[in-house]
Amino acid sequence: MRILVIVAHPNLDQSKVNKQWLERLQKEENVTVHNLYAEYPTFKIDVEKEQQLLVDHDRIVFQFPFYWYSSPALLKQWQDDVLTYGFAYGATGNKLHGKEMLLAISTGSPAEAYRDGGANRYPMEELVRPFQATANLCGLRFVPPFLLQGVLGLSETELQNSSEALIAYMKDSNLANK
Ligand SMILES: Cc1cc2nc3c(=O)[nH]c(=O)nc-3n(C[C@H](O)[C@H](O)[C@H](O)COP(=O)(O)O)c2cc1C
């Protein structure tokens, strides 16, 4: 299983969670970590390079902090530019077929805020539907997201544990059946 982690955080200097996840993942063998904002600070994406990275991996992980119930902007730009007709979808666009999409998301609000009647009203499952729909259209299997929620009050130990939990999760070959 070749794993590609596409990290989208616009301000890693001030990040607690995603920075720690990124640094821990970089130590992991057989995982390609791709820091999107470092690579494309001006949002000019090298589409061919990105498409080749996708072709070369089996499980595509999008790691990001939840911003306005979605991803930071560069990841949206990446989708708009990289998931082209004829590559990712359309009659001959089958390059991603059979791969997996995994989201690894940190949220400021706690898990209980993300439910019917909670502060954020809607479950995460509903809010990540655009990613799931994208996976569906591109023939990727959308596996259950890895979530770390209520991150503001996390202790250093909890943070470290989450990095280990993320690695174990993303390396699990059986995610599709979870
Ligand atoms: C612009 C912006 C938008 C945010 N929107 C949300 C949101 O919609 N829901 C939420 O739970 N947290 C939201 N947050 C909090 C972030 O998700 C949280 O700070 C982040 O996951 C922490 O990860 P980090 O330490 O890697 O930055 C937002 C933060 C920022 C800066």
Coordinates of N, CA and C and ligand atoms in Angstrom, one line a residue:
M1 N 0.9 -1.2 0.0 CA 0.0 0.0 0.0 C 0.9 1.3 0.0
R2 N 0.8 2.0 -1.1 CA 1.6 3.2 -1.2 C 0.8 4.4 -0.7
I3 N 1.2 5.1 0.3 CA 0.4 6.1 0.9 C 1.0 7.5 0.6
L4 N 0.1 8.4 0.1 CA 0.4 9.8 -0.1 C -0.4 10.6 0.8
V5 N 0.3 11.5 1.6 CA -0.4 12.4 2.5 C -0.2 13.8 2.0
I6 N -1.3 14.4 1.6 CA -1.3 15.7 1.0 C -1.8 16.6 2.2
V7 N -0.8 17.4 2.7 CA -1.1 18.3 3.9 C -1.4 19.7 3.4
A8 N -2.6 20.2 3.9 CA -3.0 21.6 3.5 C -3.2 22.4 4.8
H9 N -2.2 23.1 5.2 CA -2.3 24.0 6.3 C -1.6 25.3 5.9
P10 N -2.3 26.5 5.9 CA -1.7 27.7 5.4 C -0.7 28.3 6.4
N11 N -0.7 27.9 7.6 CA 0.1 28.5 8.6 C 0.7 27.5 9.6
L12 N 1.6 26.7 9.1 CA 2.1 25.6 9.9 C 2.9 26.1 11.1
D13 N 3.5 27.3 11.0 CA 4.3 27.9 12.1 C 3.4 28.0 13.3
Q14 N 2.2 28.3 13.1 CA 1.3 28.4 14.3 C 0.4 27.2 14.6
S15 N 0.7 26.2 13.9 CA -0.1 25.0 14.0 C 0.4 24.1 15.2
K16 N -0.6 23.5 15.9 CA -0.2 22.6 16.9 C -0.3 21.2 16.4
V17 N -1.5 20.9 15.9 CA -1.9 19.5 15.5 C -1.3 19.1 14.2
N18 N -1.6 19.9 13.2 CA -1.1 19.4 11.9 C 0.4 19.5 11.7
K19 N 1.0 20.4 12.4 CA 2.5 20.4 12.4 C 3.1 19.1 13.0
Q20 N 2.5 18.8 14.1 CA 3.0 17.6 14.8 C 2.7 16.4 14.0
W21 N 1.5 16.3 13.4 CA 1.2 15.1 12.5 C 2.2 15.1 11.4
L22 N 2.4 16.2 10.7 CA 3.3 16.3 9.6 C 4.7 15.8 9.9
E23 N 5.2 16.3 11.0 CA 6.6 16.0 11.4 C 6.7 14.5 11.8
R24 N 5.7 14.0 12.4 CA 5.7 12.6 12.8 C 5.6 11.7 11.5
L25 N 4.8 12.1 10.6 CA 4.6 11.3 9.4 C 5.9 11.3 8.5
Q26 N 6.6 12.4 8.6 CA 7.8 12.5 7.8 C 8.9 11.5 8.2
K27 N 8.7 11.0 9.4 CA 9.7 10.0 9.9 C 9.3 8.6 9.5
E28 N 8.1 8.5 8.9 CA 7.6 7.2 8.6 C 8.0 6.7 7.2
E29 N 8.5 5.5 7.2 CA 8.9 5.0 5.9 C 7.7 4.6 5.1
N30 N 7.8 4.6 3.8 CA 6.7 4.2 2.9 C 5.5 5.1 2.9
V31 N 5.7 6.3 3.4 CA 4.6 7.3 3.4 C 5.2 8.5 2.7
T32 N 4.6 9.0 1.7 CA 5.0 10.2 1.0 C 4.3 11.4 1.6
V33 N 5.0 12.3 2.2 CA 4.3 13.5 2.7 C 4.5 14.7 1.8
H34 N 3.4 15.3 1.4 CA 3.4 16.4 0.4 C 2.8 17.6 1.1
N35 N 3.7 18.6 1.3 CA 3.2 19.8 2.0 C 2.8 20.9 1.0
L36 N 1.5 21.0 0.8 CA 0.9 21.7 -0.3 C 1.2 23.2 -0.3
Y37 N 1.1 23.8 0.9 CA 1.3 25.3 1.0 C 2.8 25.6 0.8
A38 N 3.7 24.7 1.3 CA 5.1 24.9 1.1 C 5.5 24.8 -0.4
E39 N 4.8 23.9 -1.1 CA 5.1 23.7 -2.5 C 4.6 24.8 -3.4
Y40 N 3.4 25.2 -3.0 CA 2.7 26.2 -3.9 C 2.2 27.4 -3.1
P41 N 3.1 28.2 -2.6 CA 2.7 29.4 -1.8 C 1.9 30.4 -2.6
T42 N 2.1 30.4 -3.9 CA 1.3 31.3 -4.8 C 0.1 30.6 -5.5
F43 N -0.2 29.4 -5.1 CA -1.4 28.7 -5.6 C -1.2 28.3 -7.1
K44 N 0.0 28.4 -7.6 CA 0.3 27.9 -9.0 C 0.7 26.5 -9.0
I45 N -0.3 25.6 -9.2 CA 0.0 24.2 -9.0 C 0.5 23.5 -10.2
D46 N 1.5 22.7 -10.0 CA 2.1 21.9 -11.1 C 1.2 20.6 -11.3
V47 N 0.3 20.7 -12.2 CA -0.7 19.7 -12.4 C -0.2 18.4 -12.8
E48 N 0.8 18.4 -13.7 CA 1.4 17.1 -14.1 C 2.1 16.4 -12.9
K49 N 2.8 17.1 -12.1 CA 3.5 16.6 -11.0 C 2.5 16.0 -10.0
E50 N 1.4 16.7 -9.8 CA 0.4 16.2 -8.8 C -0.3 15.0 -9.3
Q51 N -0.6 15.0 -10.6 CA -1.2 13.8 -11.2 C -0.3 12.6 -11.1
Q52 N 1.0 12.8 -11.3 CA 1.9 11.7 -11.2 C 2.0 11.1 -9.8
L53 N 2.0 12.0 -8.8 CA 2.0 11.6 -7.4 C 0.8 10.7 -7.1
L54 N -0.4 11.1 -7.7 CA -1.6 10.4 -7.4 C -1.5 9.0 -8.1
V55 N -1.0 9.0 -9.3 CA -0.9 7.7 -10.0 C 0.1 6.7 -9.2
D56 N 1.1 7.3 -8.6 CA 2.1 6.5 -8.0 C 1.7 6.0 -6.6
H57 N 0.5 6.3 -6.1 CA 0.1 5.9 -4.8 C -1.3 5.2 -4.8
D58 N -1.5 4.5 -3.7 CA -2.8 3.7 -3.7 C -3.8 4.4 -2.7
R59 N -3.3 4.9 -1.6 CA -4.2 5.6 -0.6 C -3.8 7.0 -0.6
I60 N -4.8 7.9 -0.9 CA -4.5 9.3 -0.9 C -5.2 9.9 0.3
V61 N -4.3 10.5 1.2 CA -4.8 11.1 2.4 C -4.7 12.6 2.3
F62 N -5.9 13.2 2.6 CA -5.9 14.7 2.7 C -5.9 15.1 4.2
Q63 N -4.8 15.7 4.6 CA -4.7 16.1 6.0 C -4.8 17.6 6.1
F64 N -5.8 18.1 6.9 CA -6.0 19.5 7.0 C -6.8 19.9 8.3
P65 N -6.6 21.2 8.7 CA -7.5 21.7 9.8 C -8.8 22.1 9.2
F66 N -9.9 21.8 9.9 CA -11.2 22.2 9.4 C -11.4 23.7 9.4
Y67 N -11.6 24.3 8.2 CA -11.7 25.8 8.1 C -13.1 26.0 7.5
W68 N -13.9 26.7 8.2 CA -15.3 27.0 7.7 C -16.0 25.8 7.1
Y69 N -15.9 24.7 7.9 CA -16.6 23.5 7.6 C -16.1 22.9 6.3
S70 N -14.9 23.1 6.0 CA -14.3 22.6 4.8 C -12.8 22.6 4.9
S71 N -12.1 22.5 3.8 CA -10.6 22.5 3.9 C -10.1 23.9 3.6
P72 N -8.9 24.2 4.0 CA -8.2 25.5 3.6 C -8.2 25.6 2.0
A73 N -8.1 26.8 1.6 CA -8.4 27.1 0.2 C -7.5 26.4 -0.8
L74 N -6.2 26.2 -0.5 CA -5.3 25.6 -1.5 C -5.7 24.2 -1.9
L75 N -6.3 23.5 -0.9 CA -6.8 22.1 -1.2 C -7.9 22.1 -2.2
K76 N -8.8 23.2 -2.1 CA -9.9 23.3 -3.1 C -9.3 23.7 -4.5
Q77 N -8.3 24.5 -4.5 CA -7.6 24.9 -5.7 C -7.0 23.7 -6.4
W78 N -6.4 22.9 -5.5 CA -5.7 21.6 -6.0 C -6.8 20.7 -6.6
Q79 N -7.9 20.6 -6.0 CA -9.0 19.7 -6.6 C -9.4 20.3 -8.0
D80 N -9.6 21.6 -8.0 CA -10.1 22.2 -9.3 C -9.0 22.1 -10.4
D81 N -7.8 22.1 -10.1 CA -6.7 22.1 -11.1 C -6.3 20.6 -11.4
V82 N -6.2 19.8 -10.4 CA -5.6 18.5 -10.6 C -6.6 17.4 -11.1
L83 N -7.8 17.5 -10.6 CA -8.8 16.4 -10.9 C -9.4 16.7 -12.3
T84 N -8.7 16.6 -13.3 CA -9.1 17.0 -14.6 C -10.0 15.9 -15.4
Y85 N -10.8 16.4 -16.3 CA -11.5 15.6 -17.2 C -10.5 14.7 -18.0
G86 N -10.8 13.5 -18.1 CA -9.9 12.6 -18.9 C -8.8 12.0 -18.1
F87 N -8.6 12.6 -16.9 CA -7.6 12.0 -15.9 C -8.4 11.4 -14.8
A88 N -9.2 12.2 -14.1 CA -9.9 11.8 -12.9 C -11.3 11.4 -13.2
Y89 N -11.9 11.9 -14.2 CA -13.3 11.5 -14.5 C -13.6 11.7 -16.0
G90 N -14.7 11.3 -16.4 CA -15.1 11.3 -17.8 C -14.9 9.9 -18.4
A91 N -15.2 9.8 -19.7 CA -15.3 8.4 -20.3 C -13.9 7.7 -20.2
T92 N -12.8 8.5 -20.3 CA -11.5 7.8 -20.3 C -10.7 8.2 -19.0
G93 N -11.3 8.9 -18.1 CA -10.7 9.4 -16.9 C -10.7 8.4 -15.8
N94 N -9.8 7.5 -15.9 CA -9.9 6.3 -15.0 C -8.6 6.2 -14.1
K95 N -7.8 7.2 -14.1 CA -6.4 7.1 -13.5 C -6.5 6.8 -12.0
L96 N -7.6 7.2 -11.4 CA -7.7 7.1 -9.9 C -8.6 5.9 -9.5
H97 N -9.1 5.2 -10.5 CA -10.0 4.1 -10.1 C -9.3 3.1 -9.2
G98 N -10.0 2.7 -8.2 CA -9.5 1.6 -7.3 C -8.6 2.1 -6.2
K99 N -8.3 3.4 -6.2 CA -7.5 4.0 -5.1 C -8.5 4.3 -4.0
E100 N -7.9 4.8 -2.8 CA -8.7 5.2 -1.7 C -8.5 6.6 -1.3
M101 N -9.5 7.3 -0.8 CA -9.4 8.6 -0.3 C -9.7 8.6 1.2
L102 N -8.7 9.1 2.0 CA -8.9 9.2 3.4 C -8.7 10.6 3.9
L103 N -9.6 11.1 4.6 CA -9.5 12.5 5.2 C -8.9 12.4 6.6
A104 N -8.0 13.2 7.0 CA -7.5 13.3 8.3 C -7.6 14.8 8.7
I105 N -8.6 15.0 9.6 CA -9.1 16.4 9.9 C -9.0 16.7 11.4
S106 N -8.5 17.9 11.7 CA -8.6 18.4 13.0 C -9.6 19.5 13.1
T107 N -10.4 19.5 14.1 CA -11.5 20.5 14.3 C -11.3 21.2 15.6
G108 N -11.6 22.5 15.6 CA -11.6 23.3 16.9 C -12.7 22.9 17.8
S109 N -13.9 22.7 17.2 CA -15.1 22.4 18.0 C -15.0 20.9 18.4
P110 N -15.6 20.6 19.5 CA -15.5 19.2 20.0 C -16.5 18.3 19.2
A111 N -16.3 17.0 19.3 CA -17.2 16.1 18.5 C -18.7 16.3 18.8
E112 N -19.0 16.6 20.0 CA -20.4 16.7 20.3 C -21.1 17.9 19.7
A113 N -20.3 18.9 19.2 CA -20.9 20.1 18.5 C -21.3 19.7 17.1
Y114 N -20.8 18.6 16.6 CA -21.1 18.1 15.3 C -22.2 17.1 15.3
R115 N -23.4 17.5 15.6 CA -24.5 16.6 15.6 C -25.8 17.4 15.5
D116 N -26.8 16.7 15.1 CA -28.1 17.4 15.0 C -28.5 17.9 16.4
G117 N -28.7 19.2 16.5 CA -29.0 19.9 17.8 C -27.8 20.4 18.5
G118 N -26.6 20.0 18.0 CA -25.3 20.5 18.6 C -25.0 21.9 18.1
A119 N -23.9 22.5 18.6 CA -23.6 23.9 18.2 C -23.4 24.1 16.7
N120 N -22.8 23.1 16.1 CA -22.5 23.2 14.6 C -23.6 22.5 13.8
R121 N -24.6 21.9 14.5 CA -25.8 21.4 13.8 C -25.7 20.2 13.0
Y122 N -24.6 20.0 12.3 CA -24.6 18.9 11.3 C -23.4 18.0 11.7
P123 N -23.6 16.7 11.5 CA -22.5 15.7 11.7 C -21.4 15.9 10.7
M124 N -20.2 15.5 11.1 CA -19.1 15.6 10.2 C -19.3 14.8 8.9
E125 N -20.0 13.7 9.1 CA -20.3 12.8 8.0 C -21.0 13.6 6.8
E126 N -21.9 14.5 7.2 CA -22.6 15.3 6.2 C -21.7 16.4 5.6
L127 N -20.9 17.0 6.5 CA -20.0 18.1 6.1 C -18.9 17.7 5.1
V128 N -18.5 16.5 5.2 CA -17.5 16.0 4.3 C -18.0 15.4 3.0
R129 N -19.3 15.5 2.8 CA -19.9 14.9 1.6 C -19.3 15.4 0.3
P130 N -18.9 16.7 0.1 CA -18.3 17.0 -1.1 C -17.0 16.2 -1.4
F131 N -16.3 15.9 -0.4 CA -15.1 15.0 -0.7 C -15.6 13.6 -1.1
Q132 N -16.6 13.1 -0.4 CA -17.1 11.8 -0.7 C -17.6 11.7 -2.1
A133 N -18.4 12.8 -2.5 CA -18.9 12.8 -3.8 C -17.8 12.9 -4.9
T134 N -16.8 13.6 -4.6 CA -15.6 13.7 -5.5 C -15.0 12.4 -5.6
A135 N -14.8 11.7 -4.5 CA -14.2 10.3 -4.5 C -15.1 9.4 -5.4
N136 N -16.4 9.5 -5.2 CA -17.3 8.7 -6.0 C -17.1 8.9 -7.5
L137 N -17.1 10.2 -7.8 CA -17.0 10.5 -9.3 C -15.7 10.0 -9.9
C138 N -14.7 10.1 -9.1 CA -13.3 9.7 -9.6 C -13.0 8.2 -9.4
G139 N -13.9 7.5 -8.9 CA -13.7 6.0 -8.7 C -12.8 5.7 -7.6
L140 N -12.7 6.6 -6.6 CA -11.9 6.3 -5.4 C -12.9 5.8 -4.4
R141 N -12.4 4.9 -3.5 CA -13.2 4.5 -2.4 C -13.0 5.4 -1.3
F142 N -14.1 6.0 -0.7 CA -14.0 6.9 0.4 C -14.0 6.1 1.7
V143 N -12.9 6.1 2.4 CA -12.9 5.3 3.6 C -13.2 6.3 4.8
P144 N -13.6 5.7 6.0 CA -14.0 6.6 7.1 C -12.9 7.6 7.5
P145 N -13.2 8.9 7.6 CA -12.2 9.8 8.0 C -11.6 9.6 9.4
F146 N -10.4 10.1 9.5 CA -9.7 10.1 10.9 C -10.0 11.5 11.4
L147 N -10.6 11.6 12.6 CA -10.9 13.0 13.1 C -10.3 13.2 14.5
L148 N -9.7 14.4 14.7 CA -9.3 14.8 16.0 C -10.1 16.1 16.3
Q149 N -10.9 16.0 17.3 CA -11.8 17.1 17.5 C -11.7 17.8 18.9
G150 N -12.1 19.0 18.9 CA -11.9 19.8 20.2 C -10.4 19.9 20.5
V151 N -9.7 20.4 19.5 CA -8.2 20.3 19.7 C -7.6 21.4 20.6
L152 N -8.4 22.4 20.9 CA -7.9 23.6 21.6 C -7.3 23.2 23.0
G153 N -8.0 22.3 23.7 CA -7.6 22.0 25.0 C -6.8 20.7 25.1
L154 N -6.2 20.2 24.1 CA -5.4 19.0 24.1 C -4.1 19.1 24.8
S155 N -3.8 18.1 25.6 CA -2.5 18.1 26.3 C -1.4 17.6 25.2
E156 N -0.1 17.8 25.6 CA 1.0 17.4 24.8 C 0.9 15.8 24.5
T157 N 0.5 15.1 25.6 CA 0.5 13.6 25.5 C -0.7 13.2 24.5
E158 N -1.8 13.9 24.7 CA -2.9 13.6 23.8 C -2.6 13.8 22.3
L159 N -1.8 14.9 22.2 CA -1.4 15.3 20.8 C -0.5 14.2 20.2
Q160 N 0.5 13.8 21.0 CA 1.4 12.8 20.6 C 0.7 11.5 20.3
N161 N -0.3 11.1 21.2 CA -1.0 9.9 21.0 C -1.8 10.0 19.7
S162 N -2.3 11.2 19.3 CA -3.1 11.3 18.1 C -2.2 11.1 16.9
S163 N -0.9 11.5 16.9 CA 0.0 11.2 15.8 C 0.1 9.7 15.6
E164 N 0.3 9.0 16.7 CA 0.5 7.6 16.6 C -0.8 6.9 16.1
A165 N -1.9 7.4 16.6 CA -3.2 6.8 16.2 C -3.4 7.1 14.7
L166 N -3.0 8.3 14.2 CA -3.2 8.6 12.8 C -2.4 7.7 11.9
I167 N -1.1 7.4 12.4 CA -0.3 6.6 11.6 C -0.8 5.1 11.5
A168 N -1.2 4.6 12.7 CA -1.8 3.3 12.7 C -3.0 3.2 11.8
Y169 N -3.8 4.3 11.9 CA -5.1 4.3 11.1 C -4.8 4.3 9.6
M170 N -3.9 5.2 9.2 CA -3.7 5.3 7.7 C -2.9 4.1 7.1
K171 N -2.3 3.4 8.0 CA -1.6 2.2 7.5 C -2.4 0.9 7.5
D172 N -3.6 1.0 8.1 CA -4.5 -0.1 8.2 C -5.0 -0.5 6.8
S173 N -4.7 -1.7 6.4 CA -5.0 -2.1 5.1 C -6.5 -2.4 4.9
N174 N -7.2 -2.4 6.0 CA -8.6 -2.9 6.0 C -9.6 -1.7 6.2
L175 N -9.2 -0.5 6.0 CA -10.0 0.7 6.3 C -11.4 0.6 5.6
A176 N -11.3 0.1 4.4 CA -12.5 0.1 3.6 C -13.7 -0.7 4.3
N177 N -13.3 -1.6 5.2 CA -14.4 -2.3 5.8 C -14.8 -1.8 7.2
K178 N -14.2 -0.6 7.5 CA -14.5 -0.1 8.9 C -15.9 0.7 8.9
Ligands
LIG1 C1 -10.0 30.3 9.3 C2 -10.4 29.3 10.3 C3 -11.6 28.6 10.2 C4 -11.9 27.7 11.1 N1 -13.1 27.0 11.0 C5 -13.5 26.0 11.8 C6 -14.7 25.3 11.6 O1 -15.4 25.5 10.7 N2 -15.0 24.3 12.5 C7 -14.1 24.0 13.5 O2 -14.4 23.0 14.3 N3 -13.0 24.6 13.7 C8 -12.6 25.6 12.9 N4 -11.4 26.3 13.1 C9 -10.4 25.8 14.1 C10 -9.4 24.9 13.4 O3 -10.0 23.8 12.8 C11 -8.4 24.5 14.5 O4 -7.8 25.6 15.0 C12 -7.4 23.5 13.8 O5 -8.0 22.3 13.5 C13 -6.2 23.3 14.8 O6 -5.2 22.6 14.0 P1 -3.7 23.2 14.0 O7 -3.2 23.3 15.4 O8 -3.0 22.3 13.1 O9 -3.8 24.6 13.4 C14 -11.1 27.3 12.2 C15 -9.8 28.0 12.3 C16 -9.5 29.0 11.4 C17 -8.2 29.7 11.5

